[in-house]
């Protein structure tokens, strides 16, 4: 380590190291492990001998260097250490243990072993784990992948997660699974004996084993718990104490990586890289020596580190330790791992080790060695803990006998271990306390610990003891917590987790002992609840807004954590009547004790109305303290429901203290809480801030409501069922502070004159109160309250969620509370009520409510929020209207109440209720009153409906005499004071036709019908109970008929209306078709025609190049500027028009990702290699602007961006500095503009077409003339060549473009230059035009591939924007040379021409196999223009030249294809019936063989080969067709507008080529050319080298194949090691979808420097794999990641879906995931279309938080 820290020390140290190296290696040779072992065996005191050996060797072998300069050296040193440890230290131990050669001894052991059926595989971080949702005893029971695949659970509903590391596979543990405990591999053999495995081993082996394990374990424990820095335990002192120390840095959770790295660089003056490596190791292992040397040297480093880190917080922990101490500690870890390995071979050895571990120690504070380790756990460093925890898992936890003994020790130490953990600053996974999950979740073990060790009570008491702050009443007070205490509060929550493990499986049988201990535990728990009862009280703030938001989260966190515990306790109670009754008594007792203080301070108050009177006390929620936390009341409510469910109350009433209960006191606190909610809704608590709003939110939220809101409603139901209903309602009225409004007319009169706010407040309160009453009488879907099953409860929940809208599976799961097993019960009911709709390529699968369940919809469902309620109401009314039904939403039929709650219904017919109903109905009669609301009326109508349903139901099930519920009779009586009016019924009848109540008309009608119906039922049953008439006929019949008539009429009207609309629409359609007749005829004709195959070659009239070229489709181009809306003609001399465009580098077509990117300064782009490893792609959104309009816009964007950066310093989705902007119309990401240029001239058919010879001759002459002119310029004299007629070398053609167009040509050229080469713009660079041609060629090629792969026709299927982009890009490239000096283009043409027609005299010519022919074609056609314009002769024949160039390049390509497509298969072809084409192919091939000889194999027939040639040349021809089409604006032939047969012929004629391309090569001139191509040495080399040759057609690149099952990927990733940090697991394994490379992302270890910046592995990879653009799959997150450059990226939904059609980003839900091929194809298409950058842009625009992510660190 210190080698790098300068000074003179290194030499000295290295010398010392070398010396010891030498000494050791000589001892290697003379050392015999066997002899040593024998000596030990004979010794009297084994420990002494072994210690002596260790004292001698350990310090010399381990930690002698302390670290090395480079990772390679460090690696070598590690290897050396490993070897020495094995030979000198471990080998003698193995000999001693086995008494023979270790490898054969171990093999024998394994052979004789009868392994226990436990799998016990310990999970790596990130490894997939599986849990069966049907069979697992609890969610902590998991299987490893191997076991899972071999188990029955594969076919069950399972959950998949990734392990956080540390747990182990439960396969083989019978208690962990309800069934299927064994996988195929771990099924115990029938012969498996229950014998003690130790007895199967030879006795002498066992005794040696006991001795050895004792010595080693004692040694290890002693060393790991050793806290001296400079001494060693007795017997281990080294022969001499050298002055060699290590400066040891320890891990903590306080300091960040950056702080540590920075400090280390200062303290031990190491490089940043080394510091990162130190920090990584410290983080992983818990400690790392950062310096090696004498004491002073190390101490100095220590003080620097301490000084540097002590400023803000406590300093980093550093120790200067003697190297011998560290060496022994290192060996102690090795010894533990060694024992862990050895016991894998034999269960007998394992048991022996367990025995030694737990053996009673003679004296001292620790009972056993394991005890000592456990109790020192928090003092050890992370690495040591991991090693010994691993050993415990391999030994004690795998042995069923000793697991129990260990569990008892663990439980005994529980309190102490937890207290240590509170002070420990390590995460829980590395604390021994985390083993609780392995012990407590075993049901028999948990029960044993509960009974024998008081575990339940211990856990609860420990928990309570750690929560210190209490108020005067002894309640928790979290707002006084400091940060330190808050941290502890976080830690202490793990105790609740332990409690949950203990309770998770309830006992099937109870012993008295268990009852006793459970109830003791319950006592402790009740004490805990008592501390929570009434905590965090709030007082309404009036006048001023609250100053500081009070702390509320801690209390709710506690509540949320305890909720599952309470549910479990209830389940336990429920399983034993004795326990239930006792628990109920305890709860009542404690609650009465707390209540006794309640009424004391408050004054009594008596209320009277409607002839009823009740005593209560003066208390107003709006003025006094009120608390949301009432866990005691709620627990009692829960137990009461259980009493009702189990009917204990009915059978054993004498055992229950029901008499002790005062119903008014029971309801008091829950009622206050509910009133608080109502008042908050009414806006009375606005000044209490967000803290209260949040509390109210969570009170109703699915995470808390089961143990809060739901239980409060139940408590009110309990109270109401035990009270006089009028009394109950009076207390409710009083608590709502509404008593006077209903009891005195004056009050209401006064209210009328009150302020609007107050009126509204009161209205809301009344609404809320009515809603509460509806819930109290109507909510019966809790088993015990109503006569329902838990199944019904879940189903009702789902029905109501789906009544809002169709929902995805995950949404439904979120809306339901989970039980202890993380199950909601959703799956059991979902299919019975809903139908599933599959997702498309986007979106997710949805469940839709089946229509016959819609009648169960209850508008006042208690779990609806206000928003939910109004959404559901709207949706349901809409549905009913669509079905032509009325829009009344009456209450559904409620289930019958349980006997204990049966008197609840009387609330509905109580006097006060009728008075309330009468009052509201009376108010509703006055339309302009304003002191009532429709919501109020709606609720009253609901209550009336509920009462009528109740009465109807009772009449249906019992006889009239038994029915005491007489609501229908009561509502006919006139109302009483204070609102003496007509009866409720009369009021309803009068409201039925009130115009201002139109919305409620249907509901009122429904009620009146019900009344009539109920009355008939009563009359019928009273007059003749013997007559068996189905109740509810007769009057109802006629009513129903009338109703049906009405509905029919409405439906008829609706049908007529629809028909009218349809008629109008079809009329419009006809009109449209008439107008566009031709179009429709064409469309229908073409589809019919294209199918039959044609035998004749089509007669194609369109030709896109050459002398027969067809003229341009249209000559004038008119375009409109999207910015100023002005229309403009595209002309060479006109105002420049531009197209927004995006240029990017691309490797999408690359056939060689390993090719190293060229050095930009010296890169020669003139010849593209056929592997197309790097190209530049141009795309456009197709939006056109004036050049100067665009410039103004871009300047404005720049200014805005500068201002914004000053303000916010953030990024935008586009990078203005790199010229990026968003298209002003469509916001598409762009970084340049393409100038629009006019069409080329129409062809001149009058000129003669020169033959190939003539043209070549002329061109050669022209080239010669140019060359000599160039030479002359540079001062070299030469012979004057013959200049062809009219060719003027010195001619300067007139620039065909206006200055503004020229400027735009330069702008675009420079953008391409910048992007392609990553260089600053340089207009003088001769490569500028080449790069422009290159992007044109590359873009055309990539679009040709896309069309081919998607099986689309070559022409006519591209979207407009791509069409526009390609045509402007092609025309631009044909003219871009005009912006460069003319000689530049000349030189390029000359070089291209010579490559095509190689001159055997020129030496450095290019091999024909190293050129992409399409690029060559484009470049030569483009550059030819510059030569051609010098020709001032009469017969200018640019078209002929293009055709000749095409012919030449095509032949070259054919040769290329023939040379590369030869395979065995092609040669062995036997079919010899040759067509002309085949013959010619053979002929050409044989010509090639003539030149190349034996390199090419002999060919028997040309059939296969000619097919290969056609296939190989097709992409080239298609690309060429696109190119000339856009260059010359020729209309495409109709044959190419569709796919199908005849394409080849059409293509050839369009390109003016013969159908048999081979005819081209028959030209004698070409014979010599072919010869010249073949003799290039490169050709022979490539053919002999084989391998890397590009073959044609180049196969399209695809994204890598992904496995169908996502867990395969997780498993792959979990065994992926970080390539940099020597065998570490990667934290964020990420898969490159382009090349399949796995990367270690988002981690310091794998950062690389790119362009002077440290970037993460993904970003670094994009620069080698995707030219800066990457598509990845983050395996642990199940997330697709797009990255572009260093600053941009976004996440994209993964192509994996669960069975419910949903993705699981973050793998939170754990449903099995499967590949969705369509979605993956969509991603692939996005990549191939070069659309990824655009997707990132749009995502970042839509979501600003994406912009802030440091993408480069991923
Ligand atoms: Zn397993
Ligand atoms: Zn297994
Ligand atoms: Zn299962
Ligand atoms: Zn404009
Ligand atoms: Zn646009
Ligand atoms: Zn890659
Ligand atoms: Zn890494």
Coordinates of N, CA and C and ligand atoms in Angstrom, one line a residue, residues 1618-1621 1626 1640-1641 1643-1646, ligand 7:
X1618 N -19.0 -8.5 -10.7 CA -18.4 -7.3 -11.2 C -17.0 -7.6 -11.8
X1619 N -16.8 -7.1 -13.1 CA -15.6 -7.5 -13.7 C -14.3 -6.8 -13.1
X1620 N -14.6 -5.8 -12.3 CA -13.5 -5.0 -11.8 C -13.1 -5.3 -10.4
X1621 N -14.0 -5.6 -9.5 CA -13.7 -5.7 -8.1 C -13.5 -7.2 -7.7
X1626 N -22.3 -7.9 -8.5 CA -22.7 -6.6 -9.0 C -24.0 -6.2 -8.4
X1640 N -21.9 -4.0 -14.9 CA -22.1 -3.7 -13.5 C -22.4 -2.2 -13.4
X1641 N -23.6 -1.9 -13.4 CA -24.0 -0.5 -13.5 C -24.2 0.2 -12.2
X1643 N -22.4 1.9 -10.2 CA -21.5 1.6 -9.1 C -20.1 2.2 -9.3
X1644 N -19.5 2.5 -8.2 CA -18.2 3.2 -8.3 C -17.1 2.3 -9.0
X1645 N -17.3 1.0 -8.6 CA -16.2 0.0 -9.1 C -16.1 0.1 -10.6
X1646 N -17.2 0.2 -11.3 CA -17.0 0.1 -12.8 C -17.1 1.4 -13.5
Ligands
LIG7 ZN1 -18.4 -3.2 -10.8

